[in-house]
Short mmCIF file of C-alpha atoms in Angstrom, two decimals:
data_model
loop_
_atom_site.label_atom_id
_atom_site.label_comp_id
_atom_site.label_asym_id
_atom_site.label_seq_id
_atom_site.Cartn_x
_atom_site.Cartn_y
_atom_site.Cartn_z
CA MET U 1 -7.34 -26.02 36.49
CA PRO U 2 -8.49 -29.51 37.58
CA GLU U 3 -8.11 -30.82 34.02
CA SER U 4 -4.51 -29.65 33.90
CA HIS U 5 -3.73 -31.24 37.24
CA ALA U 6 -5.32 -34.51 36.12
CA ARG U 7 -3.21 -34.48 32.94
CA ARG U 8 -0.06 -33.90 34.98
CA ARG U 9 -0.89 -36.81 37.29
CA ALA U 10 -1.54 -38.99 34.24
CA ALA U 11 1.92 -38.10 32.92
CA LEU U 12 3.42 -39.01 36.30
CA ARG U 13 1.57 -42.34 36.33
CA ALA U 14 3.08 -43.15 32.93
CA GLU U 15 6.54 -42.43 34.35
CA LEU U 16 5.83 -44.69 37.31
CA ARG U 17 4.76 -47.58 35.09
CA ALA U 18 7.88 -47.13 32.97
CA ARG U 19 9.99 -47.40 36.14
CA GLN U 20 7.96 -50.35 37.46
CA LEU U 21 6.78 -48.38 40.48
CA ASP U 22 3.36 -49.01 41.95
CA ALA U 23 2.98 -45.49 43.37
CA MET U 24 4.79 -42.25 44.12
CA LEU U 25 4.77 -40.41 47.44
CA VAL U 26 5.03 -36.67 46.72
CA THR U 27 6.03 -34.55 49.71
CA ASN U 28 7.58 -31.44 48.12
CA LEU U 29 4.81 -28.86 48.51
CA LEU U 30 5.55 -27.23 45.15
CA ASN U 31 5.19 -30.61 43.46
CA VAL U 32 1.97 -31.24 45.36
CA ARG U 33 0.71 -27.90 44.09
CA TYR U 34 1.76 -28.73 40.52
CA LEU U 35 -0.17 -32.01 40.62
CA THR U 36 -3.26 -30.90 42.58
CA GLY U 37 -3.54 -27.11 42.80
CA PHE U 38 -3.34 -27.15 46.59
CA THR U 39 -1.63 -24.06 48.06
CA GLY U 40 -1.61 -24.80 51.80
CA SER U 41 1.45 -25.29 53.98
CA ASN U 42 1.01 -28.98 54.84
CA ALA U 43 0.13 -31.76 52.42
CA ALA U 44 1.32 -34.90 50.71
CA LEU U 45 0.10 -36.85 47.72
CA LEU U 46 0.21 -40.52 46.84
CA VAL U 47 -0.18 -41.13 43.10
CA ALA U 48 -0.94 -44.73 42.17
CA ALA U 49 0.52 -46.02 38.92
CA ALA U 50 -2.63 -47.85 37.80
CA ASP U 51 -3.82 -46.47 34.45
CA ASP U 52 -7.25 -45.38 35.65
CA PRO U 53 -7.66 -41.73 34.61
CA ALA U 54 -11.40 -41.71 35.28
CA GLU U 55 -11.16 -42.54 38.95
CA GLU U 56 -7.45 -42.60 39.77
CA ARG U 57 -8.14 -45.47 42.15
CA GLY U 58 -5.45 -45.74 44.78
CA SER U 59 -4.38 -42.10 44.56
CA LEU U 60 -4.80 -40.16 47.80
CA PHE U 61 -4.33 -36.58 48.92
CA CYS U 62 -3.69 -35.72 52.56
CA THR U 63 -3.63 -32.52 54.59
CA ASP U 64 -4.52 -31.54 58.15
CA GLY U 65 -7.68 -30.14 59.71
CA ARG U 66 -6.71 -26.50 59.14
CA TYR U 67 -7.23 -27.03 55.43
CA LEU U 68 -10.45 -29.06 55.47
CA THR U 69 -12.43 -26.41 53.58
CA GLN U 70 -9.57 -25.19 51.37
CA SER U 71 -8.60 -28.68 50.23
CA ALA U 72 -12.19 -29.53 49.37
CA ALA U 73 -12.28 -26.52 47.05
CA GLN U 74 -8.79 -26.89 45.56
CA VAL U 75 -8.60 -30.70 45.30
CA PRO U 76 -12.15 -31.81 44.48
CA ASP U 77 -11.09 -34.64 42.19
CA LEU U 78 -9.08 -36.83 44.58
CA GLU U 79 -9.91 -38.88 47.65
CA ARG U 80 -8.76 -36.90 50.69
CA ARG U 81 -7.39 -37.87 54.07
CA ILE U 82 -7.31 -35.42 56.97
CA ASP U 83 -4.48 -36.61 59.15
CA ARG U 84 -0.95 -35.93 60.46
CA PRO U 85 1.77 -36.63 59.54
CA CYS U 86 0.52 -36.82 55.97
CA ASP U 87 3.38 -38.81 54.47
CA VAL U 88 3.08 -41.57 57.06
CA ALA U 89 -0.71 -41.62 56.80
CA LEU U 90 -0.61 -42.07 53.03
CA LEU U 91 2.08 -44.72 53.12
CA SER U 92 0.26 -46.65 55.82
CA ALA U 93 -2.94 -46.56 53.76
CA PHE U 94 -1.34 -47.79 50.54
CA GLY U 95 -0.89 -51.47 51.21
CA ALA U 96 1.88 -53.36 49.41
CA GLY U 97 4.14 -52.50 46.47
CA ARG U 98 7.09 -50.46 45.26
CA VAL U 99 6.60 -46.82 46.18
CA GLY U 100 8.90 -44.09 44.91
CA PHE U 101 9.73 -41.20 47.20
CA GLU U 102 11.36 -37.81 46.66
CA SER U 103 14.80 -38.73 47.94
CA HIS U 104 16.16 -35.30 47.01
CA HIS U 105 13.61 -33.75 49.38
CA VAL U 106 13.17 -36.24 52.22
CA THR U 107 15.66 -35.92 55.09
CA VAL U 108 17.53 -38.89 56.53
CA ASP U 109 15.38 -38.75 59.66
CA GLY U 110 12.29 -38.43 57.49
CA TYR U 111 13.26 -41.55 55.58
CA ASP U 112 13.67 -43.47 58.82
CA THR U 113 10.14 -42.46 59.83
CA LEU U 114 8.74 -43.53 56.46
CA ALA U 115 10.59 -46.83 56.52
CA ALA U 116 9.15 -47.61 59.95
CA ALA U 117 5.64 -46.99 58.61
CA ALA U 118 6.14 -48.98 55.40
CA GLU U 119 5.49 -52.50 56.59
CA LYS U 120 4.53 -53.91 53.18
CA VAL U 121 6.04 -51.20 51.02
CA GLU U 122 9.38 -51.21 49.26
CA LEU U 123 10.55 -47.60 49.36
CA THR U 124 12.46 -46.70 46.19
CA ARG U 125 14.41 -43.51 45.46
CA ALA U 126 12.75 -41.48 42.71
CA PRO U 127 14.52 -38.11 42.80
CA LYS U 128 13.12 -35.17 40.84
CA LEU U 129 10.58 -37.26 38.96
CA VAL U 130 7.95 -34.52 39.20
CA GLU U 131 10.55 -31.82 38.46
CA LYS U 132 11.25 -33.67 35.20
CA LEU U 133 7.59 -33.17 34.24
CA ARG U 134 7.74 -29.53 35.32
CA LEU U 135 10.54 -28.82 32.82
CA VAL U 136 8.00 -28.43 30.00
CA LYS U 137 5.21 -26.00 30.77
CA ASP U 138 1.63 -26.60 29.64
CA GLU U 139 -0.40 -23.69 28.30
CA ASP U 140 -2.05 -23.00 31.66
CA GLU U 141 1.42 -22.52 33.13
CA VAL U 142 2.51 -20.30 30.23
CA ASP U 143 -0.60 -18.17 30.76
CA ALA U 144 0.39 -17.67 34.41
CA LEU U 145 3.94 -16.78 33.36
CA ARG U 146 2.57 -14.25 30.84
CA MET U 147 0.53 -12.57 33.56
CA ALA U 148 3.53 -12.49 35.92
CA CYS U 149 5.70 -10.94 33.21
CA ALA U 150 3.00 -8.43 32.32
CA ALA U 151 2.72 -7.31 35.95
CA ALA U 152 6.47 -6.66 36.02
CA ASP U 153 6.45 -4.86 32.66
CA ARG U 154 3.64 -2.55 33.78
CA ALA U 155 5.24 -1.88 37.15
CA LEU U 156 8.47 -0.72 35.53
CA ALA U 157 6.59 1.45 33.05
CA ASP U 158 4.70 3.09 35.93
CA LEU U 159 7.87 3.56 37.96
CA ILE U 160 9.53 5.44 35.10
CA SER U 161 6.49 7.45 34.01
CA HIS U 162 5.80 8.64 37.58
CA GLY U 163 9.38 9.78 38.18
CA GLY U 164 10.33 6.93 40.47
CA LEU U 165 13.79 6.68 38.94
CA ARG U 166 15.52 9.95 39.68
CA PRO U 167 18.62 11.31 41.38
CA GLY U 168 18.22 11.65 45.13
CA ARG U 169 16.25 8.48 45.74
CA THR U 170 17.87 5.48 47.40
CA GLU U 171 18.14 1.98 45.97
CA LYS U 172 15.88 0.73 48.76
CA GLU U 173 13.19 3.31 47.96
CA VAL U 174 13.20 2.37 44.29
CA GLY U 175 13.03 -1.34 45.10
CA ARG U 176 10.10 -0.92 47.48
CA GLU U 177 8.15 1.16 44.97
CA LEU U 178 8.76 -1.32 42.16
CA GLU U 179 7.54 -4.19 44.33
CA ASP U 180 4.43 -2.23 45.38
CA ARG U 181 3.63 -1.42 41.77
CA MET U 182 3.87 -5.10 40.79
CA VAL U 183 1.24 -5.87 43.43
CA GLU U 184 -0.91 -3.04 42.06
CA HIS U 185 -0.80 -4.81 38.69
CA GLY U 186 -1.99 -8.16 40.00
CA ALA U 187 1.05 -9.83 41.51
CA ALA U 188 0.79 -11.70 44.80
CA GLY U 189 4.24 -10.34 45.53
CA PRO U 190 7.74 -10.16 44.08
CA SER U 191 9.44 -13.28 42.74
CA PHE U 192 12.50 -12.51 44.87
CA GLU U 193 14.10 -9.55 46.61
CA THR U 194 14.28 -6.86 43.94
CA ILE U 195 17.79 -5.88 42.92
CA VAL U 196 18.38 -2.15 42.50
CA ALA U 197 22.04 -1.36 41.89
CA ALA U 198 23.16 2.17 41.08
CA GLY U 199 26.52 3.49 39.92
CA ALA U 200 29.45 1.28 40.89
CA ASN U 201 27.01 -1.10 42.63
CA SER U 202 25.68 -2.12 39.20
CA ALA U 203 28.96 -4.02 38.73
CA VAL U 204 27.93 -6.42 41.53
CA PRO U 205 25.78 -9.11 39.88
CA HIS U 206 23.52 -9.77 42.89
CA HIS U 207 23.85 -6.52 44.79
CA ARG U 208 21.21 -6.05 47.49
CA PRO U 209 19.59 -2.60 47.68
CA THR U 210 21.15 -0.22 50.19
CA ASP U 211 20.76 3.41 51.16
CA THR U 212 23.01 4.35 48.26
CA VAL U 213 21.59 7.48 46.60
CA LEU U 214 21.02 7.49 42.85
CA ALA U 215 23.00 10.18 41.05
CA ALA U 216 22.99 11.74 37.60
CA GLY U 217 25.12 9.70 35.21
CA ASP U 218 24.57 6.42 37.09
CA LEU U 219 23.90 3.11 35.45
CA VAL U 220 20.93 1.66 37.35
CA LYS U 221 20.41 -2.09 37.13
CA LEU U 222 16.94 -3.39 38.03
CA ASP U 223 16.52 -7.17 38.37
CA PHE U 224 13.00 -8.05 39.48
CA GLY U 225 9.99 -10.25 38.92
CA ALA U 226 6.35 -10.73 39.84
CA ARG U 227 4.59 -13.81 41.17
CA VAL U 228 1.12 -14.63 39.79
CA GLY U 229 -0.73 -17.88 40.47
CA GLY U 230 2.45 -19.28 41.98
CA TYR U 231 4.49 -18.65 38.83
CA HIS U 232 7.47 -16.31 38.69
CA SER U 233 8.70 -13.82 36.14
CA ASP U 234 12.29 -12.61 35.92
CA MET U 235 13.55 -9.54 34.08
CA THR U 236 16.55 -7.23 34.21
CA ARG U 237 16.84 -3.82 32.62
CA THR U 238 19.77 -1.43 32.96
CA LEU U 239 19.07 2.28 32.54
CA VAL U 240 21.06 5.50 32.76
CA LEU U 241 20.09 8.56 34.79
CA GLY U 242 20.70 11.74 32.82
CA ARG U 243 23.15 11.69 29.94
CA ALA U 244 24.82 8.38 29.02
CA ALA U 245 28.60 8.35 28.66
CA ASP U 246 30.19 6.76 25.60
CA TRP U 247 31.58 3.84 27.61
CA GLN U 248 28.13 3.13 29.04
CA ARG U 249 26.56 3.06 25.58
CA GLU U 250 29.32 0.79 24.27
CA LEU U 251 28.94 -1.59 27.19
CA TYR U 252 25.18 -1.62 26.80
CA GLU U 253 25.38 -2.32 23.06
CA LEU U 254 27.74 -5.24 23.71
CA VAL U 255 25.45 -6.86 26.27
CA ALA U 256 22.41 -6.24 24.07
CA ALA U 257 24.15 -8.02 21.17
CA ALA U 258 25.05 -10.96 23.39
CA GLN U 259 21.51 -11.16 24.72
CA ALA U 260 20.09 -11.14 21.18
CA ALA U 261 22.45 -13.98 20.25
CA GLY U 262 21.35 -16.00 23.26
CA ARG U 263 17.67 -15.47 22.47
CA ALA U 264 18.22 -16.45 18.84
CA ALA U 265 19.87 -19.71 19.91
CA LEU U 266 16.79 -20.90 21.82
CA ALA U 267 15.24 -23.77 19.87
CA PRO U 268 14.10 -27.33 20.54
CA GLY U 269 16.94 -29.83 20.41
CA VAL U 270 19.70 -27.30 21.09
CA GLU U 271 22.19 -28.15 23.83
CA VAL U 272 21.88 -25.79 26.79
CA THR U 273 25.65 -25.28 26.68
CA ALA U 274 25.36 -24.10 23.08
CA VAL U 275 22.86 -21.40 24.06
CA ASP U 276 25.25 -20.14 26.73
CA ALA U 277 28.12 -20.22 24.23
CA ALA U 278 26.19 -18.22 21.63
CA ALA U 279 25.97 -15.25 23.98
CA ARG U 280 29.29 -15.76 25.72
CA GLU U 281 31.24 -15.76 22.43
CA VAL U 282 29.98 -12.25 21.66
CA ILE U 283 31.30 -10.95 24.97
CA GLU U 284 34.55 -12.88 24.71
CA ALA U 285 35.20 -11.50 21.22
CA ALA U 286 34.98 -8.00 22.69
CA GLY U 287 37.63 -8.86 25.30
CA HIS U 288 35.25 -9.00 28.28
CA GLY U 289 34.88 -12.76 28.71
CA GLU U 290 36.24 -12.74 32.26
CA ARG U 291 33.69 -10.05 33.18
CA PHE U 292 30.70 -12.26 32.33
CA LEU U 293 30.58 -13.86 35.76
CA HIS U 294 27.60 -16.23 35.67
CA GLY U 295 25.60 -18.57 33.49
CA LEU U 296 23.40 -17.23 30.72
CA GLY U 297 20.10 -18.22 32.25
CA HIS U 298 17.87 -20.72 34.01
CA GLY U 299 14.45 -22.26 33.96
CA VAL U 300 11.61 -20.42 35.66
CA GLY U 301 8.16 -21.50 36.83
CA LEU U 302 6.85 -22.43 40.26
CA GLU U 303 10.39 -21.64 41.41
CA ILE U 304 12.41 -18.63 40.37
CA HIS U 305 15.36 -20.90 39.56
CA GLU U 306 14.49 -24.23 37.98
CA ALA U 307 16.06 -26.58 35.46
CA PRO U 308 17.36 -26.28 32.83
CA SER U 309 20.57 -24.39 33.48
CA LEU U 310 21.82 -22.41 30.48
CA SER U 311 25.49 -22.40 31.40
CA LYS U 312 28.88 -23.90 30.64
CA LEU U 313 28.07 -26.67 33.13
CA GLY U 314 24.45 -27.18 32.03
CA VAL U 315 23.26 -30.63 30.98
CA GLY U 316 20.68 -31.57 28.36
CA THR U 317 18.84 -30.09 25.43
CA LEU U 318 15.97 -27.67 25.10
CA THR U 319 12.42 -28.85 24.48
CA ALA U 320 9.47 -26.85 23.20
CA GLY U 321 7.54 -25.51 26.17
CA MET U 322 10.48 -24.89 28.45
CA ALA U 323 10.44 -21.44 30.09
CA VAL U 324 13.89 -19.93 30.52
CA THR U 325 15.70 -16.67 31.11
CA VAL U 326 18.47 -15.20 28.94
CA GLU U 327 20.54 -12.76 31.00
CA PRO U 328 24.12 -12.01 29.98
CA GLY U 329 25.98 -9.32 31.88
CA VAL U 330 29.31 -7.53 31.85
CA TYR U 331 30.55 -6.02 35.09
CA LEU U 332 33.37 -3.46 35.32
CA SER U 333 34.41 -3.41 38.96
CA GLY U 334 34.35 0.07 40.49
CA ARG U 335 32.64 1.61 37.43
CA GLY U 336 29.38 -0.13 36.63
CA GLY U 337 27.78 -3.08 34.93
CA VAL U 338 25.04 -3.94 32.49
CA ARG U 339 22.71 -6.95 32.51
CA ILE U 340 19.73 -7.46 30.20
CA GLU U 341 17.32 -10.30 30.96
CA ASP U 342 14.13 -11.68 29.48
CA THR U 343 11.83 -14.58 30.28
CA LEU U 344 10.99 -16.62 27.19
CA VAL U 345 9.27 -19.87 26.22
CA VAL U 346 11.02 -22.22 23.82
CA ARG U 347 8.82 -22.83 20.78
CA GLU U 348 9.15 -24.51 17.41
CA GLY U 349 10.67 -21.68 15.37
CA ALA U 350 11.29 -18.46 17.28
CA PRO U 351 10.97 -18.40 21.08
CA GLU U 352 8.01 -16.58 22.65
CA LEU U 353 9.13 -13.43 24.46
CA LEU U 354 7.15 -12.84 27.67
CA THR U 355 8.92 -9.76 29.07
CA LEU U 356 8.06 -6.99 26.63
CA THR U 357 9.75 -3.90 28.07
CA THR U 358 12.05 -2.32 25.49
CA LYS U 359 15.66 -3.41 25.40
CA ASP U 360 16.79 -0.13 23.83
CA LEU U 361 18.94 1.87 26.23
CA VAL U 362 16.58 4.02 28.28
CA VAL U 363 17.99 7.30 29.56
CA VAL U 364 15.79 8.74 32.31
#
């Protein structure tokens, strides 16, 4: 996607000019990947502010000798330096001017090293400047998110159809199989450690799988995602083994209604706190407000948890192209809990749903 990376660097250069910065030193590897496509473990990027999209004069990419061949293939459109340490090498090569740096990422000791190398450079804090650009996904990013969500959808369908969810299996066994099946469907790996929570464990929002054995009548909460092209999906489905009790159906219907309200509230220009409130009010009206223990959702992309935060404490408004989760839950301690989660993209009009597994209560 060299064209996409060039467009992203152009957007960053515009931000730099608006802030009267001559260049930006990018050292967060995920941000380097976003701007160049490079996937190695050591790199830095210096983006010059000059409006020269044809040649990007002054912009430099740096990595070490281990990645000589890989960087030539992945970053063919930028001048490269093979050196260590990359941040110092790039700063030393820049010359004079105001250079922004990722102050949210650089350590105090790292700053001291940069300052010693910056003889003619005025180092200027520029925290989360690239993350600001990453808030709104371009269509190449949305395509990667679609593929990640599809891998997770198919893995769950296979797990169920092949009898992987049944009494007698442990949470750990189910989690391992679900992760393996995501890889079978094209994922590089899971987005995070898969949550499998059965019975009373389903009332623990971030329960880690144990040797707990699944039993008939259990609520089973599955929170999982696949990683494709560096992009993460995130989905939660809560199922019942055997016959569902009335209280389980009632709890499920409540969470499903709250989740639908949260999805419906996703639109450009809406305050993130208002999206959280739309779902939370449904749960509060049913008398379970204190059992909804977390925010409604979060951004997702190159990281599993990104801005924006859809929560009571969230800041800002939604913009078309943001990828977010909507995941209300109600947790009854000692009995069980239900969470339903989707990954969606904010669009003009209705949001685009990327996780397509049914949200009807599935009884296995």
